[in-house]
Short mmCIF file of C-alpha atoms in Angstrom, two decimals:
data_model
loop_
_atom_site.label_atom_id
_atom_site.label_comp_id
_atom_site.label_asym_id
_atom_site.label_seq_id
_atom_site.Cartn_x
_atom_site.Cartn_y
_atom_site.Cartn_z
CA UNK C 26 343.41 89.26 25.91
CA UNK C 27 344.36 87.83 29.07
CA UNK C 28 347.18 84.85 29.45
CA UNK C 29 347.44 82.34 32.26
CA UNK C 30 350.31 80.17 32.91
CA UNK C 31 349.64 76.67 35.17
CA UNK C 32 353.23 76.63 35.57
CA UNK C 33 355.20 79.44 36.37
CA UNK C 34 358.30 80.04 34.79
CA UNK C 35 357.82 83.85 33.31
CA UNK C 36 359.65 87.44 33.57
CA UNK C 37 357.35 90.65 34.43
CA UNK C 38 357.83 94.35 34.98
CA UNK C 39 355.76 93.97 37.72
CA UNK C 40 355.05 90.78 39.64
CA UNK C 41 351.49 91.14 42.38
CA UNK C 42 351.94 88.92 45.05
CA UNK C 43 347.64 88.61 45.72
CA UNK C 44 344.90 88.31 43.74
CA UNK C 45 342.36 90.59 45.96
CA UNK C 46 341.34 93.49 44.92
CA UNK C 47 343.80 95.61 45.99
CA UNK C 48 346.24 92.99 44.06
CA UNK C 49 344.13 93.44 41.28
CA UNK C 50 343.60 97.17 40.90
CA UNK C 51 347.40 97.55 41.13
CA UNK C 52 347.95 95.33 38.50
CA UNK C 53 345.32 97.08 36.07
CA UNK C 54 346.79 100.87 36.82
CA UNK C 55 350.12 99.23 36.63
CA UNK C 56 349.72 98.01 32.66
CA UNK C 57 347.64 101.62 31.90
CA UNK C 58 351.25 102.66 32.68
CA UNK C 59 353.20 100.25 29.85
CA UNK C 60 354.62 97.75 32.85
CA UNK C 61 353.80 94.12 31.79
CA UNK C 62 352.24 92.72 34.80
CA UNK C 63 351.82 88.82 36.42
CA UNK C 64 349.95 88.41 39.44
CA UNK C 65 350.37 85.11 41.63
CA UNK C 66 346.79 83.84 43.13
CA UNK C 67 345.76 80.43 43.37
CA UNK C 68 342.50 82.29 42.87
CA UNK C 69 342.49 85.86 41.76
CA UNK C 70 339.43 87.47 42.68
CA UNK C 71 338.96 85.94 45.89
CA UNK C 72 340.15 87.38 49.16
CA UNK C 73 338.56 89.45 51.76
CA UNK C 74 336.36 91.74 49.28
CA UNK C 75 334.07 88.11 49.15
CA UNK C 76 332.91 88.56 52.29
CA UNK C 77 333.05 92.84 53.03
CA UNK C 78 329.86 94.73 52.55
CA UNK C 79 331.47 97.33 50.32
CA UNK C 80 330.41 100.57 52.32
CA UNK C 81 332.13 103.43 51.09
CA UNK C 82 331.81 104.98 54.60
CA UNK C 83 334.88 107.50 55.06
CA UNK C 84 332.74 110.08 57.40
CA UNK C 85 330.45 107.25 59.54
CA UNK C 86 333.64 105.32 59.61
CA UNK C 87 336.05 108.08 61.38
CA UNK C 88 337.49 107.13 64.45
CA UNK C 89 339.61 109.19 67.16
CA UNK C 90 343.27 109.25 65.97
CA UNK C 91 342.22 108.30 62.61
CA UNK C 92 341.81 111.83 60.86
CA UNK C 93 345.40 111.51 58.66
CA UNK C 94 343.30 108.20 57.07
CA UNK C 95 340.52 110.24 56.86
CA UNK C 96 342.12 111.87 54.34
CA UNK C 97 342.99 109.00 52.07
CA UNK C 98 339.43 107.91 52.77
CA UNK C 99 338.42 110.86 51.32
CA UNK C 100 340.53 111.18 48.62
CA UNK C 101 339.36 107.40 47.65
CA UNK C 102 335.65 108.52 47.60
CA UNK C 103 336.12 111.12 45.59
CA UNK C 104 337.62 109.30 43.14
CA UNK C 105 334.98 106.32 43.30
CA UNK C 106 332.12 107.16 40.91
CA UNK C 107 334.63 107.74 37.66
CA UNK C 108 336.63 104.88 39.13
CA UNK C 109 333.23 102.96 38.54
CA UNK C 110 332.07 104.49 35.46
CA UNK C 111 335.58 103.78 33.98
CA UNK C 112 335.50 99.83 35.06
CA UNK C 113 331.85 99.28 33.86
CA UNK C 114 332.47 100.87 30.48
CA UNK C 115 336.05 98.96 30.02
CA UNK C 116 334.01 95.55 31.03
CA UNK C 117 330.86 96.17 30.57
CA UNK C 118 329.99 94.92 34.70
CA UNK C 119 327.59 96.58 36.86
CA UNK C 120 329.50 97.29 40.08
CA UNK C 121 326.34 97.92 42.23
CA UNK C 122 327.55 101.30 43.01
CA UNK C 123 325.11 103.29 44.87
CA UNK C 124 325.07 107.29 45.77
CA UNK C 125 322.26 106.13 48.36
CA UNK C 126 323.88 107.79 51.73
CA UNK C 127 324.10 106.30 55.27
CA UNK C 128 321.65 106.65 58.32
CA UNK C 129 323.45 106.08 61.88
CA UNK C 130 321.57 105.76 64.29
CA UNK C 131 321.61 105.67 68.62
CA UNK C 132 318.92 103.19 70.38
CA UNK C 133 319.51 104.12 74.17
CA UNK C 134 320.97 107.31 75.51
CA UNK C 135 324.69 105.60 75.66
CA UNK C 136 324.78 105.15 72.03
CA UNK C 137 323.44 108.66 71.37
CA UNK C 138 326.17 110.39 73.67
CA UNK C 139 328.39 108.23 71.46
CA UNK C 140 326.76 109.35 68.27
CA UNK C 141 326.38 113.15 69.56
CA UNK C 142 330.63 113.09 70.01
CA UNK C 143 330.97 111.46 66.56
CA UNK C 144 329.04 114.45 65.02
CA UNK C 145 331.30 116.64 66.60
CA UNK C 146 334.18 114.91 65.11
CA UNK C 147 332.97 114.95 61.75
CA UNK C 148 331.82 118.55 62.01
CA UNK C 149 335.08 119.29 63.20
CA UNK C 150 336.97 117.20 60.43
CA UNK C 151 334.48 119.49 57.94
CA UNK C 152 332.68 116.73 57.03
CA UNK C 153 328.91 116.45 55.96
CA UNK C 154 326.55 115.40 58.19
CA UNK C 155 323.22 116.02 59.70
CA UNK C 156 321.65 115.13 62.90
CA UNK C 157 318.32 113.99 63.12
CA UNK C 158 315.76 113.22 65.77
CA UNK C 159 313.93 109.85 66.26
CA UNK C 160 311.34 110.36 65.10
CA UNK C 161 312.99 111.71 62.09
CA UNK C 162 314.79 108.81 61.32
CA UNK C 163 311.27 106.86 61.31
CA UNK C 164 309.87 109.18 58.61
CA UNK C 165 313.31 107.88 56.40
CA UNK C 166 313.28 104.55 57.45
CA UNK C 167 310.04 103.18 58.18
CA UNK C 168 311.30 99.88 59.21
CA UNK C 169 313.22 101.15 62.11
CA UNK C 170 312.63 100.44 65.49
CA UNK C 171 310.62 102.79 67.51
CA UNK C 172 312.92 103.10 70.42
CA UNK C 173 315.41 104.76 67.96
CA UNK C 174 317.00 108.00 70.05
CA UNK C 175 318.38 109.94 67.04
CA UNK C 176 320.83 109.28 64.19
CA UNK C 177 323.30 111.27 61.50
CA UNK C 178 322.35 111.06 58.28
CA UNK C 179 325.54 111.42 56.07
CA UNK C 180 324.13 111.59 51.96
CA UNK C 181 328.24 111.42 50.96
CA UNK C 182 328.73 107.72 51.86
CA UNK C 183 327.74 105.45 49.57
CA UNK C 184 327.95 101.64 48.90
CA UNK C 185 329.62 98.97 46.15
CA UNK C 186 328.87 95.19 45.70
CA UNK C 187 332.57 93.81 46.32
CA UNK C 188 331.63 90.84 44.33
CA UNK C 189 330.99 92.34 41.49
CA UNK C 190 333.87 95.10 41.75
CA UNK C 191 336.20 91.73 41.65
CA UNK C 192 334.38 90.07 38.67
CA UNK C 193 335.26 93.45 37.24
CA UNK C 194 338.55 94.03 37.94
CA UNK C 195 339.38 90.60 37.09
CA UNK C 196 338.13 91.42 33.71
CA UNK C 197 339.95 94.84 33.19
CA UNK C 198 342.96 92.87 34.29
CA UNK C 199 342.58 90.11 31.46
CA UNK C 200 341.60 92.42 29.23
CA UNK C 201 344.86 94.13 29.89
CA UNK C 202 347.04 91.63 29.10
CA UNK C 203 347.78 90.64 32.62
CA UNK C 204 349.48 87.08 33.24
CA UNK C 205 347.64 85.32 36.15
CA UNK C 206 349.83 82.45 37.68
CA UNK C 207 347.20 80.34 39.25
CA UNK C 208 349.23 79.05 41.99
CA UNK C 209 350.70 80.43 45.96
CA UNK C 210 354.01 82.29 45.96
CA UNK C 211 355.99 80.56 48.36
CA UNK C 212 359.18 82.39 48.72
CA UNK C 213 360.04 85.69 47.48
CA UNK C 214 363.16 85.93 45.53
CA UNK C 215 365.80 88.45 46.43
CA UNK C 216 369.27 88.34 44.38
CA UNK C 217 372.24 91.23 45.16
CA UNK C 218 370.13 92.45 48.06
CA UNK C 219 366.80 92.97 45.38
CA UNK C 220 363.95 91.55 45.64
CA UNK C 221 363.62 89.63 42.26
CA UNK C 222 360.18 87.84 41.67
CA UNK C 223 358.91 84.76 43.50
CA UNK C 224 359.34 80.92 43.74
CA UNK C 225 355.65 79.26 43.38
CA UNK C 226 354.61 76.50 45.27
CA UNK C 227 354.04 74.34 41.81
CA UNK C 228 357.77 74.80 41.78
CA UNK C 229 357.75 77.44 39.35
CA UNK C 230 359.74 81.02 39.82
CA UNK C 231 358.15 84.30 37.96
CA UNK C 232 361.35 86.83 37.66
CA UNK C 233 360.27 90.82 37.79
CA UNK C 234 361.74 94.01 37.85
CA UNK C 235 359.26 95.09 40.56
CA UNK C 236 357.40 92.73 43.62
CA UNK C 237 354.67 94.59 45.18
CA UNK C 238 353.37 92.34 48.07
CA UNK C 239 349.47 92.44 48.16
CA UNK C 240 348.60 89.32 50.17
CA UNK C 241 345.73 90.77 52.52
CA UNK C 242 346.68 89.37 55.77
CA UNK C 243 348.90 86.39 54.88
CA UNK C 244 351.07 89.42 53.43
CA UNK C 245 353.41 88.79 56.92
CA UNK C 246 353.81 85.21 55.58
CA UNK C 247 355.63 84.82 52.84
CA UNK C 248 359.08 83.36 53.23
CA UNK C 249 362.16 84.80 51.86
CA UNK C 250 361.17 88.87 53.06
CA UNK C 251 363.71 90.02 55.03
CA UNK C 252 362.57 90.68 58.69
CA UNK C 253 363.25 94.56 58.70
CA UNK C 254 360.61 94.75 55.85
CA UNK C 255 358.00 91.93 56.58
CA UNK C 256 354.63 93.64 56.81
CA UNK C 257 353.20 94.16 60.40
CA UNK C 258 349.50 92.97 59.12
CA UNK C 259 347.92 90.38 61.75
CA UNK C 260 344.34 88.90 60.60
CA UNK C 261 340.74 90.35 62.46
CA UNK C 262 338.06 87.64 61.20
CA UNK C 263 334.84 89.47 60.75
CA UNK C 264 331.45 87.54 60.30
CA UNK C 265 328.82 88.72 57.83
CA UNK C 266 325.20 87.55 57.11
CA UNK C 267 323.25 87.83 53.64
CA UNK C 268 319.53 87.76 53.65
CA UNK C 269 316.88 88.14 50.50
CA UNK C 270 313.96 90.70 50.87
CA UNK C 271 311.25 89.09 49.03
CA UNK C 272 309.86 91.72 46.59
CA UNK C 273 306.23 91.60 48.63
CA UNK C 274 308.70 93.72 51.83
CA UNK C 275 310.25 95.88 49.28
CA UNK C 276 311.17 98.37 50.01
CA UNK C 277 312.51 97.46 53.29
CA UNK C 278 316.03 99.83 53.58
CA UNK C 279 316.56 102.58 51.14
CA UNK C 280 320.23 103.69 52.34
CA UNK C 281 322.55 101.59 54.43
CA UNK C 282 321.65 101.59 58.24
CA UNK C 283 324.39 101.32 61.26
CA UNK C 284 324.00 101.77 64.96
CA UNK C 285 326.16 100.82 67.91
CA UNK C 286 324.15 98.04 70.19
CA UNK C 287 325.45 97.47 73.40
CA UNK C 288 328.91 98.45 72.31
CA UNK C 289 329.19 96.31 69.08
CA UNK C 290 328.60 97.63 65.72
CA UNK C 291 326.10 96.53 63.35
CA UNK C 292 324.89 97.71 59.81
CA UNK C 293 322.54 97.06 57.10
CA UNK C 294 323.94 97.25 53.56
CA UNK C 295 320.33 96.95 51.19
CA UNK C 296 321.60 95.95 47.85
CA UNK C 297 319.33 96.89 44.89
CA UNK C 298 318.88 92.99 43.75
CA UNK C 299 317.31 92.49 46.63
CA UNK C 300 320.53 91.18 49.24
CA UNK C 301 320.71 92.52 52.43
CA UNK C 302 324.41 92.63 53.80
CA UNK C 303 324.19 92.62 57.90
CA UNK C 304 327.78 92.83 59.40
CA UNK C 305 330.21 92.97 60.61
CA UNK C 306 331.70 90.96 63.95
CA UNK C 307 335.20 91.96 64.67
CA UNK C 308 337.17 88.93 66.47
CA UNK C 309 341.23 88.75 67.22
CA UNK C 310 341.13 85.45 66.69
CA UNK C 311 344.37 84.43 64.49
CA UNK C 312 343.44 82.68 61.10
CA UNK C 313 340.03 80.60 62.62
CA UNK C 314 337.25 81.60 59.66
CA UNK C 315 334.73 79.46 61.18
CA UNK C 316 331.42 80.94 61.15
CA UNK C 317 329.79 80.53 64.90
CA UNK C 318 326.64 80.21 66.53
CA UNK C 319 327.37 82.94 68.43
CA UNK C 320 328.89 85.41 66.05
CA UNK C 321 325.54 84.92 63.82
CA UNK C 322 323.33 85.18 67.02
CA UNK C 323 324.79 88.67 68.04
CA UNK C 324 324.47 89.73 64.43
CA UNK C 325 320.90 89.05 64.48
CA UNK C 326 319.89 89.93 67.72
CA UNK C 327 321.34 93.58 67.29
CA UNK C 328 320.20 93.96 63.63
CA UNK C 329 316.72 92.68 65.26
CA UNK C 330 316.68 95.49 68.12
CA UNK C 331 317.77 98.18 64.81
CA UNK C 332 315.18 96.82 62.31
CA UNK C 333 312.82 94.36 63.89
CA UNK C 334 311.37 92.89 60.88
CA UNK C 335 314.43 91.30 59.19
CA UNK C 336 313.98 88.58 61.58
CA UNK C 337 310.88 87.72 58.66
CA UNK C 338 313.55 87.58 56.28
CA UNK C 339 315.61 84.29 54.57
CA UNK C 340 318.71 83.70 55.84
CA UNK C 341 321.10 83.11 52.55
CA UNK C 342 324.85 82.69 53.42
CA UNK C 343 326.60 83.04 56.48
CA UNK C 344 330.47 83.59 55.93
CA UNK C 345 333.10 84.78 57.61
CA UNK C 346 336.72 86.28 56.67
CA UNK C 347 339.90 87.81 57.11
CA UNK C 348 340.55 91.62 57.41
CA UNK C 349 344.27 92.67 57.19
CA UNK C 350 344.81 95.28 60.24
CA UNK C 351 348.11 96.98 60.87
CA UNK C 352 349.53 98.69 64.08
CA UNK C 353 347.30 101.89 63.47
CA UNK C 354 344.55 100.18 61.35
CA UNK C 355 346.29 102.23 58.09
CA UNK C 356 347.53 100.67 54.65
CA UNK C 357 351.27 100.10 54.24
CA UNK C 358 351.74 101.67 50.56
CA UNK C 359 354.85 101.99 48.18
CA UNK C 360 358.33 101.28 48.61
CA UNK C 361 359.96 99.23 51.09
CA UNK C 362 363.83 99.91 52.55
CA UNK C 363 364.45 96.21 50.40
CA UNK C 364 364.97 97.79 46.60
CA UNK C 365 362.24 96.27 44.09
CA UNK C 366 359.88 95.42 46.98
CA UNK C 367 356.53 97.43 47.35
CA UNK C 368 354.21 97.22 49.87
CA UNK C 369 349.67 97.78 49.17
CA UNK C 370 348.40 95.45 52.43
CA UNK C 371 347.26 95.90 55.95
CA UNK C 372 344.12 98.17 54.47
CA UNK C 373 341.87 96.73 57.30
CA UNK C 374 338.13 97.97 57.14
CA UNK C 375 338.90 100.14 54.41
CA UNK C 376 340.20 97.97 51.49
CA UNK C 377 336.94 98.07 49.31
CA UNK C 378 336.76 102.63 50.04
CA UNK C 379 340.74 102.69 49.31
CA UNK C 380 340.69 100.70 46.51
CA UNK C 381 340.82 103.32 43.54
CA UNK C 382 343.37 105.55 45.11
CA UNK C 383 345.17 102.34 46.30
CA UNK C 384 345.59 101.51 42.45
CA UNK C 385 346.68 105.35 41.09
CA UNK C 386 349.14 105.57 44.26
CA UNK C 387 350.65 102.24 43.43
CA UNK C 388 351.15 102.88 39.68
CA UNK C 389 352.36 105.66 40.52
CA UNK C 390 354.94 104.73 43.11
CA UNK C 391 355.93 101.97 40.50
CA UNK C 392 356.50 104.55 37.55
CA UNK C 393 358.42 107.37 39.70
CA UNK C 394 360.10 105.28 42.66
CA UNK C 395 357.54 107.79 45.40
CA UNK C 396 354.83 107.96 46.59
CA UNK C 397 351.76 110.35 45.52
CA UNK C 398 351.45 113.15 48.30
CA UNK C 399 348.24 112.01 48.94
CA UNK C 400 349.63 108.19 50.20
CA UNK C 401 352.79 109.63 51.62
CA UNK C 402 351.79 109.05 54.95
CA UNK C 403 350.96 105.48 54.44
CA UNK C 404 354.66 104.40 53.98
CA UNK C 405 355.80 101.32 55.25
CA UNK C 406 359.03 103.28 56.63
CA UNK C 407 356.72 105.30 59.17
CA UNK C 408 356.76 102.39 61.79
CA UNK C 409 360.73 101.96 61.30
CA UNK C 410 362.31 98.91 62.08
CA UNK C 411 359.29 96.36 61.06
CA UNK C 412 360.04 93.35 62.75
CA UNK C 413 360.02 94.93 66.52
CA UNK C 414 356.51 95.58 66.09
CA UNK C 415 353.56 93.74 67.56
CA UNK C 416 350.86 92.11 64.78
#
């Protein structure tokens, strides 16, 4: 049975600043452990997982430098499809969880140098992959264009509807017992040098024996967090499209599609209900979430050159959003130098992949005072002295 409170005036074992999913999968794995949990979202379930794709891409998403997340990445995906099975049979939601793989693929001989180095990488890294010629790609994905040079296909990554996954953990959280205070946490409390819960902008304060900041990128904004431990997490709007295939082009994609175009990435995220996800513009552009002309035009005109007949295809929804990145595009997980004060933000691209092991390493940092050895490297303490960072 789940409890709200309009105005907050409460006591928790654990108090989730953020209603997101990472928020939200904290808060569940925190009550399987006997903590009575409140979050604080105006609206929980909203958040940057509304506007993500939801590929679960840790081998076509490795980049150079990146190989210690790889292994979180990893460990995430693993965990994913009895992370799934558990959350549909708790609430009884389909997730859209797919085993469907990912095809990347090169359209001029640029992208395929890029693509060839990649496969190194990942063959390197011991990961799963397989290269494939042109005309190979074709006989996967008809709908491809013909000047397609060659591609990976990687059968491990797989895909999740991030809408649904938050209907669902919303649900596993009310079913729970978990007290949602619909309203912003304005300043965080800290009393004898610990943090202590959270004043509410209704005027409310929620008192806790444990704050674990999970604001997504406003999680540098909240008043009250000393300096030294304020999150380096800076905001990296992203625009998405949503088109329908009618069901006279199905099927158009069977697995998700992603190329580099001109040096921009693009993919193609086919849901089975028929939605096809085409992302993802990447834009330092502080909190603006306006959706552009442009940033829909490049979308389109490099999904075009990919897969030349979506441009037959309804439009839906245009949105854009907020992606928390950190100094080395890596979470900041478990305990911060300020007692009582834990840290799950700055996941980036990877907040809908991370999301399961985000929830077991939090729980278990909240239980034990450490982090898992899996998450160790993900400590807030590895950049030092916060505040002297650039976001």
């Amino acid at each position: 049975m789940s409890h709200t409170s309009d105005k907050a005036s409460d006591t928790a074992d654990v108090l989730v600043i953020g209603g997101g999913v990472i928020g939200l999968v904290t808060a569940w794995r925190a009550t399987q452990r006997g903590f009575a949990t409140a979050v604080v979202d105006p609206e929980p379930g909203g958040g940057a997982a509304q506007v993500a794709a939801g590929m679960l891409a840790a081998v076509t998403e490795l980049h150079y430098g990146e190989q210690t997340l790889l292994g979180l990445n990893l460990a995430s995906a693993r965990r994913y499809p009895d992370f799934a099975a558990e959350l549909t049979e708790l609430t009884g939601h389909d997730l859209g969880y797919r085993q469907c793989g990912t095809l990347a693929v090169a359209l001029d001989a640029d992208d395929r140098a890029h693509l060839r180095e990649l496969h190194a990488l990942q063959r390197e890294s011991g990961l799963g992959s397989e290269w494939l010629s042109g005309r190979e790609c074709r006989r996967l994905e008809p709908m491809l264009a013909p000047g397609v040079r060659g591609g990976l296909r990687v059968d491990g990554d797989h895909q999740i509807d991030p809408r649904r996954l938050t209907r669902a953990l919303v649900a596993a959280c009310e079913r729970a017992g978990v007290v949602f205070h619909r309203t912003w946490a304005e300043r965080l409390s800290v009393v004898r040098e610990r943090a202590a819960g959270v004043v509410t902008r209704d005027g409310g304060t929620v008192g806790a024996g444990q704050v674990v900041l999970a604001g997504g990128s406003l999680s540098g904004q909240l008043a009250g967090v000393p300096d030294d431990v304020l999150p380096p997490v800076r905001p990296v709007k992203g625009q998405v499209l949503r088109l329908t295939v009618p069901e006279r082009c199905a099927p158009f994609l069977s697995r998700t599609v992603r190329a580099m175009v001109r040096g921009s990435h693009v993919y193609l995220v086919p849901r089975e209900n028929g939605e096809l996800v085409v992302g993802a513009t990447s834009e330092e552009l502080g909190w603006d979430t306006t959706v552009t002309a442009g940033g829909v035009y490049e979308l389109l005109r490099d999904a075009h050159e990919l897969v030349p007949g979506i441009t037959e295809l309804p439009l839906t929804e245009t949105r854009a959003g907020l992606r928390p990145g950190s100094p080395d595009n890596a979470p900041l997980l478990g305990p911060t130098e300020l007692p009582g004060l834990l840290l799950a933000t700055g996941h980036y691209r990877n907040g809908v992949l991370l999301t399961p092991v985000t929830g077991d390493a939090m729980a278990h940092a909240l239980a034990t005072g450490e982090l898992p050895d899996v998450a160790r490297p993900f400590t807030p303490k590895r950049f030092g002295a916060l505040s002297e960072l650039p976001v």
